Amino acid sequence: MHKIITGTLTLGAALFLLAGCSSSSSSSKTASSSSTSSQSSQAETSSASSSQVAITSSTPWNSAKAQQLRSFMNAWGPSMHQSYAELSPGDYQWFGGVNNTIGSYEGDGSTFEWSTTGTGNYDYNVVAMYNYNKSPQGDGNASTNIGEYHITYAFAYHNGQPVALVSQSTNGGMVWTPTKNATVQSNWARIAGSVTN
């Protein structure tokens, strides 16, 4: 009888220990599953956050790019023995002090307009413009009033692509053509296409 009671107690203790191990293993699996679920949720939140950043910075033009272009023009102008003034829509005046439209592309009547984002309903969405007034004697100065003799750059997006245009027309309004200056064009493409938030 004593052996039966001892055997029963031993069997009971063994079953109790097995149940405890099983419970511990189960709670460990639950904790592991919960941790994996939490990590997955964090990854989804991070991914959603990245998507929101992409959406908020989806416009091609912003103040960081404007500063990069400003720095480039301030360094490049003197290398050409020229000094450029940055124009704004309020500054823009054609020779003679007449406010007018920005002009046309090689005289073809394309539409131009200022844009703060690089997007719009125009053929050329102009985000920045720089002007240098020269004189027949060869000297010149930076000016926000476009003179009769001038070199004016318009930095624009055309069908979503960056294009650097130049106007040196002396009459008949501003007529723009793609710049032949490879340094200006390549730096504009680099700045316009850079990723900044």
PDB file of C-alpha atoms in Angstrom:
ATOM      1  CA  MET A   1       0.000   0.000   0.000  1.00  0.00           C
ATOM      2  CA  HIS A   2       2.852   2.298   0.871  1.00  0.00           C
ATOM      3  CA  LYS A   3       4.411   1.580  -2.552  1.00  0.00           C
ATOM      4  CA  ILE A   4       1.157   2.420  -4.344  1.00  0.00           C
ATOM      5  CA  ILE A   5       0.866   5.799  -2.535  1.00  0.00           C
ATOM      6  CA  THR A   6       4.517   6.648  -3.232  1.00  0.00           C
ATOM      7  CA  GLY A   7       4.138   5.668  -6.904  1.00  0.00           C
ATOM      8  CA  THR A   8       0.984   7.764  -7.214  1.00  0.00           C
ATOM      9  CA  LEU A   9       2.689  10.809  -5.652  1.00  0.00           C
ATOM     10  CA  THR A  10       5.700  10.435  -7.964  1.00  0.00           C
ATOM     11  CA  LEU A  11       3.439  10.140 -11.034  1.00  0.00           C
ATOM     12  CA  GLY A  12       1.450  13.201  -9.909  1.00  0.00           C
ATOM     13  CA  ALA A  13       4.618  15.276  -9.446  1.00  0.00           C
ATOM     14  CA  ALA A  14       5.849  14.265 -12.902  1.00  0.00           C
ATOM     15  CA  LEU A  15       2.524  15.244 -14.494  1.00  0.00           C
ATOM     16  CA  PHE A  16       2.573  18.554 -12.618  1.00  0.00           C
ATOM     17  CA  LEU A  17       6.089  19.335 -13.890  1.00  0.00           C
ATOM     18  CA  LEU A  18       5.117  18.435 -17.456  1.00  0.00           C
ATOM     19  CA  ALA A  19       2.076  20.709 -17.291  1.00  0.00           C
ATOM     20  CA  GLY A  20       4.271  23.568 -16.001  1.00  0.00           C
ATOM     21  CA  CYS A  21       6.790  23.107 -18.834  1.00  0.00           C
ATOM     22  CA  SER A  22       4.027  23.001 -21.387  1.00  0.00           C
ATOM     23  CA  SER A  23       2.479  26.161 -19.963  1.00  0.00           C
ATOM     24  CA  SER A  24       5.876  27.926 -19.920  1.00  0.00           C
ATOM     25  CA  SER A  25       6.533  26.873 -23.515  1.00  0.00           C
ATOM     26  CA  SER A  26       3.081  28.057 -24.533  1.00  0.00           C
ATOM     27  CA  SER A  27       3.496  31.465 -22.851  1.00  0.00           C
ATOM     28  CA  SER A  28       6.958  31.752 -24.411  1.00  0.00           C
ATOM     29  CA  LYS A  29       5.423  31.103 -27.843  1.00  0.00           C
ATOM     30  CA  THR A  30       2.691  33.656 -27.115  1.00  0.00           C
ATOM     31  CA  ALA A  31       5.286  36.263 -26.062  1.00  0.00           C
ATOM     32  CA  SER A  32       7.357  35.499 -29.155  1.00  0.00           C
ATOM     33  CA  SER A  33       4.267  35.751 -31.361  1.00  0.00           C
ATOM     34  CA  SER A  34       3.299  39.034 -29.695  1.00  0.00           C
ATOM     35  CA  SER A  35       6.821  40.418 -30.213  1.00  0.00           C
ATOM     36  CA  THR A  36       6.787  39.412 -33.910  1.00  0.00           C
ATOM     37  CA  SER A  37       3.357  41.005 -34.335  1.00  0.00           C
ATOM     38  CA  SER A  38       4.613  44.202 -32.684  1.00  0.00           C
ATOM     39  CA  GLN A  39       7.679  44.317 -34.942  1.00  0.00           C
ATOM     40  CA  SER A  40       5.482  43.766 -38.000  1.00  0.00           C
ATOM     41  CA  SER A  41       3.186  46.584 -36.892  1.00  0.00           C
ATOM     42  CA  GLN A  42       6.183  48.900 -36.391  1.00  0.00           C
ATOM     43  CA  ALA A  43       7.484  48.034 -39.873  1.00  0.00           C
ATOM     44  CA  GLU A  44       4.079  48.848 -41.390  1.00  0.00           C
ATOM     45  CA  THR A  45       3.974  52.156 -39.481  1.00  0.00           C
ATOM     46  CA  SER A  46       7.504  52.970 -40.668  1.00  0.00           C
ATOM     47  CA  SER A  47       6.533  52.088 -44.234  1.00  0.00           C
ATOM     48  CA  ALA A  48       3.422  54.271 -44.032  1.00  0.00           C
ATOM     49  CA  SER A  49       5.541  57.096 -42.617  1.00  0.00           C
ATOM     50  CA  SER A  50       7.965  56.773 -45.550  1.00  0.00           C
ATOM     51  CA  SER A  51       5.029  56.919 -47.957  1.00  0.00           C
ATOM     52  CA  GLN A  52       3.822  60.122 -46.306  1.00  0.00           C
ATOM     53  CA  VAL A  53       7.287  61.675 -46.691  1.00  0.00           C
ATOM     54  CA  ALA A  54       7.293  60.710 -50.370  1.00  0.00           C
ATOM     55  CA  ILE A  55       3.855  62.271 -50.815  1.00  0.00           C
ATOM     56  CA  THR A  56       4.730  65.524 -49.047  1.00  0.00           C
ATOM     57  CA  SER A  57       7.938  65.927 -51.064  1.00  0.00           C
ATOM     58  CA  SER A  58       6.503  64.785 -54.402  1.00  0.00           C
ATOM     59  CA  THR A  59       6.570  68.276 -55.952  1.00  0.00           C
ATOM     60  CA  PRO A  60       9.752  68.778 -57.967  1.00  0.00           C
ATOM     61  CA  TRP A  61      10.679  72.185 -56.502  1.00  0.00           C
ATOM     62  CA  ASN A  62      11.264  73.294 -52.910  1.00  0.00           C
ATOM     63  CA  SER A  63      13.240  75.808 -50.846  1.00  0.00           C
ATOM     64  CA  ALA A  64      16.241  73.480 -50.427  1.00  0.00           C
ATOM     65  CA  LYS A  65      16.648  73.241 -54.208  1.00  0.00           C
ATOM     66  CA  ALA A  66      16.170  77.005 -54.512  1.00  0.00           C
ATOM     67  CA  GLN A  67      19.104  77.478 -52.125  1.00  0.00           C
ATOM     68  CA  GLN A  68      21.266  75.052 -54.123  1.00  0.00           C
ATOM     69  CA  LEU A  69      20.506  76.956 -57.337  1.00  0.00           C
ATOM     70  CA  ARG A  70      21.221  80.285 -55.617  1.00  0.00           C
ATOM     71  CA  SER A  71      24.605  78.993 -54.421  1.00  0.00           C
ATOM     72  CA  PHE A  72      25.448  77.726 -57.896  1.00  0.00           C
ATOM     73  CA  MET A  73      24.543  81.028 -59.615  1.00  0.00           C
ATOM     74  CA  ASN A  74      26.438  83.069 -57.010  1.00  0.00           C
ATOM     75  CA  ALA A  75      29.565  80.988 -57.670  1.00  0.00           C
ATOM     76  CA  TRP A  76      29.182  80.498 -61.424  1.00  0.00           C
ATOM     77  CA  GLY A  77      28.391  84.133 -62.370  1.00  0.00           C
ATOM     78  CA  PRO A  78      31.738  85.554 -61.195  1.00  0.00           C
ATOM     79  CA  SER A  79      33.554  82.736 -63.022  1.00  0.00           C
ATOM     80  CA  MET A  80      32.028  84.217 -66.186  1.00  0.00           C
ATOM     81  CA  HIS A  81      32.872  87.800 -65.032  1.00  0.00           C
ATOM     82  CA  GLN A  82      29.152  88.384 -64.538  1.00  0.00           C
ATOM     83  CA  SER A  83      26.926  88.955 -61.551  1.00  0.00           C
ATOM     84  CA  TYR A  84      23.327  87.719 -61.508  1.00  0.00           C
ATOM     85  CA  ALA A  85      20.363  89.055 -59.544  1.00  0.00           C
ATOM     86  CA  GLU A  86      17.664  86.621 -58.545  1.00  0.00           C
ATOM     87  CA  LEU A  87      14.245  87.730 -59.811  1.00  0.00           C
ATOM     88  CA  SER A  88      10.846  87.092 -58.289  1.00  0.00           C
ATOM     89  CA  PRO A  89       7.432  87.509 -59.927  1.00  0.00           C
ATOM     90  CA  GLY A  90       7.189  90.973 -58.346  1.00  0.00           C
ATOM     91  CA  ASP A  91      10.579  91.995 -59.749  1.00  0.00           C
ATOM     92  CA  TYR A  92      10.017  90.780 -63.264  1.00  0.00           C
ATOM     93  CA  GLN A  93       9.933  93.679 -65.702  1.00  0.00           C
ATOM     94  CA  TRP A  94      10.999  93.782 -69.290  1.00  0.00           C
ATOM     95  CA  PHE A  95      13.211  96.569 -70.652  1.00  0.00           C
ATOM     96  CA  GLY A  96      11.380  99.888 -70.406  1.00  0.00           C
ATOM     97  CA  GLY A  97       9.675  99.033 -67.111  1.00  0.00           C
ATOM     98  CA  VAL A  98       6.633  97.348 -68.625  1.00  0.00           C
ATOM     99  CA  ASN A  99       5.217  94.372 -66.741  1.00  0.00           C
ATOM    100  CA  ASN A 100       4.428  91.615 -69.172  1.00  0.00           C
ATOM    101  CA  THR A 101       4.202  87.890 -69.627  1.00  0.00           C
ATOM    102  CA  ILE A 102       7.402  85.938 -69.170  1.00  0.00           C
ATOM    103  CA  GLY A 103       7.741  85.459 -72.931  1.00  0.00           C
ATOM    104  CA  SER A 104       7.702  82.635 -75.407  1.00  0.00           C
ATOM    105  CA  TYR A 105       9.886  79.705 -76.385  1.00  0.00           C
ATOM    106  CA  GLU A 106      11.705  80.616 -79.612  1.00  0.00           C
ATOM    107  CA  GLY A 107       8.662  82.689 -80.528  1.00  0.00           C
ATOM    108  CA  ASP A 108       6.313  79.684 -80.784  1.00  0.00           C
ATOM    109  CA  GLY A 109       3.736  81.051 -78.329  1.00  0.00           C
ATOM    110  CA  SER A 110       4.350  78.463 -75.585  1.00  0.00           C
ATOM    111  CA  THR A 111       2.927  79.469 -72.224  1.00  0.00           C
ATOM    112  CA  PHE A 112       5.204  80.449 -69.339  1.00  0.00           C
ATOM    113  CA  GLU A 113       4.273  81.137 -65.764  1.00  0.00           C
ATOM    114  CA  TRP A 114       5.843  81.337 -62.341  1.00  0.00           C
ATOM    115  CA  SER A 115       5.394  78.265 -60.159  1.00  0.00           C
ATOM    116  CA  THR A 116       6.338  77.713 -56.526  1.00  0.00           C
ATOM    117  CA  THR A 117       6.300  73.919 -56.914  1.00  0.00           C
ATOM    118  CA  GLY A 118       7.518  73.259 -60.470  1.00  0.00           C
ATOM    119  CA  THR A 119       4.072  72.057 -61.483  1.00  0.00           C
ATOM    120  CA  GLY A 120       1.247  73.849 -63.234  1.00  0.00           C
ATOM    121  CA  ASN A 121      -0.859  74.058 -66.365  1.00  0.00           C
ATOM    122  CA  TYR A 122       1.746  75.812 -68.484  1.00  0.00           C
ATOM    123  CA  ASP A 123       4.211  74.603 -71.089  1.00  0.00           C
ATOM    124  CA  TYR A 124       7.014  75.983 -68.924  1.00  0.00           C
ATOM    125  CA  ASN A 125       6.577  76.233 -65.158  1.00  0.00           C
ATOM    126  CA  VAL A 126       9.282  78.692 -64.119  1.00  0.00           C
ATOM    127  CA  VAL A 127      10.636  78.279 -60.589  1.00  0.00           C
ATOM    128  CA  ALA A 128      13.582  80.695 -60.692  1.00  0.00           C
ATOM    129  CA  MET A 129      15.008  83.465 -62.844  1.00  0.00           C
ATOM    130  CA  TYR A 130      18.353  85.282 -62.765  1.00  0.00           C
ATOM    131  CA  ASN A 131      19.349  88.421 -64.654  1.00  0.00           C
ATOM    132  CA  TYR A 132      22.578  90.147 -65.657  1.00  0.00           C
ATOM    133  CA  ASN A 133      22.480  93.470 -67.509  1.00  0.00           C
ATOM    134  CA  LYS A 134      25.424  93.977 -69.816  1.00  0.00           C
ATOM    135  CA  SER A 135      26.354  97.019 -71.837  1.00  0.00           C
ATOM    136  CA  PRO A 136      27.689  97.385 -75.366  1.00  0.00           C
ATOM    137  CA  GLN A 137      31.037  98.274 -73.768  1.00  0.00           C
ATOM    138  CA  GLY A 138      31.184  94.846 -72.155  1.00  0.00           C
ATOM    139  CA  ASP A 139      30.715  95.741 -68.500  1.00  0.00           C
ATOM    140  CA  GLY A 140      27.501  95.109 -66.600  1.00  0.00           C
ATOM    141  CA  ASN A 141      25.746  94.517 -63.320  1.00  0.00           C
ATOM    142  CA  ALA A 142      23.220  92.342 -61.550  1.00  0.00           C
ATOM    143  CA  SER A 143      19.776  93.893 -61.714  1.00  0.00           C
ATOM    144  CA  THR A 144      16.205  92.893 -61.042  1.00  0.00           C
ATOM    145  CA  ASN A 145      15.127  95.256 -63.837  1.00  0.00           C
ATOM    146  CA  ILE A 146      15.885  93.545 -67.131  1.00  0.00           C
ATOM    147  CA  GLY A 147      17.791  95.966 -69.339  1.00  0.00           C
ATOM    148  CA  GLU A 148      17.889  96.235 -73.112  1.00  0.00           C
ATOM    149  CA  TYR A 149      21.170  94.338 -73.167  1.00  0.00           C
ATOM    150  CA  HIS A 150      20.811  91.425 -70.819  1.00  0.00           C
ATOM    151  CA  ILE A 151      21.463  87.751 -70.182  1.00  0.00           C
ATOM    152  CA  THR A 152      18.497  86.300 -68.321  1.00  0.00           C
ATOM    153  CA  TYR A 153      18.157  82.682 -67.277  1.00  0.00           C
ATOM    154  CA  ALA A 154      14.819  81.015 -66.554  1.00  0.00           C
ATOM    155  CA  PHE A 155      14.901  77.682 -64.736  1.00  0.00           C
ATOM    156  CA  ALA A 156      11.769  75.738 -65.507  1.00  0.00           C
ATOM    157  CA  TYR A 157      10.068  72.372 -65.711  1.00  0.00           C
ATOM    158  CA  HIS A 158       8.723  71.429 -69.139  1.00  0.00           C
ATOM    159  CA  ASN A 159       6.548  68.296 -69.184  1.00  0.00           C
ATOM    160  CA  GLY A 160       8.008  67.469 -65.783  1.00  0.00           C
ATOM    161  CA  GLN A 161      11.615  67.702 -66.993  1.00  0.00           C
ATOM    162  CA  PRO A 162      14.072  70.438 -65.951  1.00  0.00           C
ATOM    163  CA  VAL A 163      15.143  72.856 -68.678  1.00  0.00           C
ATOM    164  CA  ALA A 164      17.401  75.908 -68.407  1.00  0.00           C
ATOM    165  CA  LEU A 165      16.403  78.682 -70.796  1.00  0.00           C
ATOM    166  CA  VAL A 166      18.155  81.912 -71.687  1.00  0.00           C
ATOM    167  CA  SER A 167      16.939  85.171 -73.213  1.00  0.00           C
ATOM    168  CA  GLN A 168      19.183  87.866 -74.676  1.00  0.00           C
ATOM    169  CA  SER A 169      16.599  89.471 -76.938  1.00  0.00           C
ATOM    170  CA  THR A 170      16.831  93.245 -77.207  1.00  0.00           C
ATOM    171  CA  ASN A 171      13.387  93.942 -78.619  1.00  0.00           C
ATOM    172  CA  GLY A 172      10.076  92.249 -79.261  1.00  0.00           C
ATOM    173  CA  GLY A 173       9.701  90.831 -75.772  1.00  0.00           C
ATOM    174  CA  MET A 174      11.481  87.982 -74.048  1.00  0.00           C
ATOM    175  CA  VAL A 175      12.254  85.101 -76.383  1.00  0.00           C
ATOM    176  CA  TRP A 176      13.657  82.032 -74.663  1.00  0.00           C
ATOM    177  CA  THR A 177      15.892  79.321 -76.042  1.00  0.00           C
ATOM    178  CA  PRO A 178      17.583  76.379 -74.311  1.00  0.00           C
ATOM    179  CA  THR A 179      20.927  77.528 -72.970  1.00  0.00           C
ATOM    180  CA  LYS A 180      23.995  76.339 -74.832  1.00  0.00           C
ATOM    181  CA  ASN A 181      26.031  76.681 -71.669  1.00  0.00           C
ATOM    182  CA  ALA A 182      26.644  73.061 -70.657  1.00  0.00           C
ATOM    183  CA  THR A 183      27.663  74.033 -67.098  1.00  0.00           C
ATOM    184  CA  VAL A 184      24.380  75.824 -66.434  1.00  0.00           C
ATOM    185  CA  GLN A 185      22.277  73.060 -67.992  1.00  0.00           C
ATOM    186  CA  SER A 186      24.046  70.180 -66.226  1.00  0.00           C
ATOM    187  CA  ASN A 187      23.977  71.883 -62.833  1.00  0.00           C
ATOM    188  CA  TRP A 188      20.320  72.787 -63.236  1.00  0.00           C
ATOM    189  CA  ALA A 189      19.509  69.159 -64.124  1.00  0.00           C
ATOM    190  CA  ARG A 190      21.502  67.973 -61.085  1.00  0.00           C
ATOM    191  CA  ILE A 191      19.790  70.408 -58.693  1.00  0.00           C
ATOM    192  CA  ALA A 192      16.292  69.904 -60.122  1.00  0.00           C
ATOM    193  CA  GLY A 193      16.636  66.134 -59.919  1.00  0.00           C
ATOM    194  CA  SER A 194      18.207  65.994 -56.458  1.00  0.00           C
ATOM    195  CA  VAL A 195      16.284  64.341 -53.629  1.00  0.00           C
ATOM    196  CA  THR A 196      15.619  66.839 -50.820  1.00  0.00           C
ATOM    197  CA  ASN A 197      12.825  67.021 -48.263  1.00  0.00           C
TER     198      ASN A 197
END
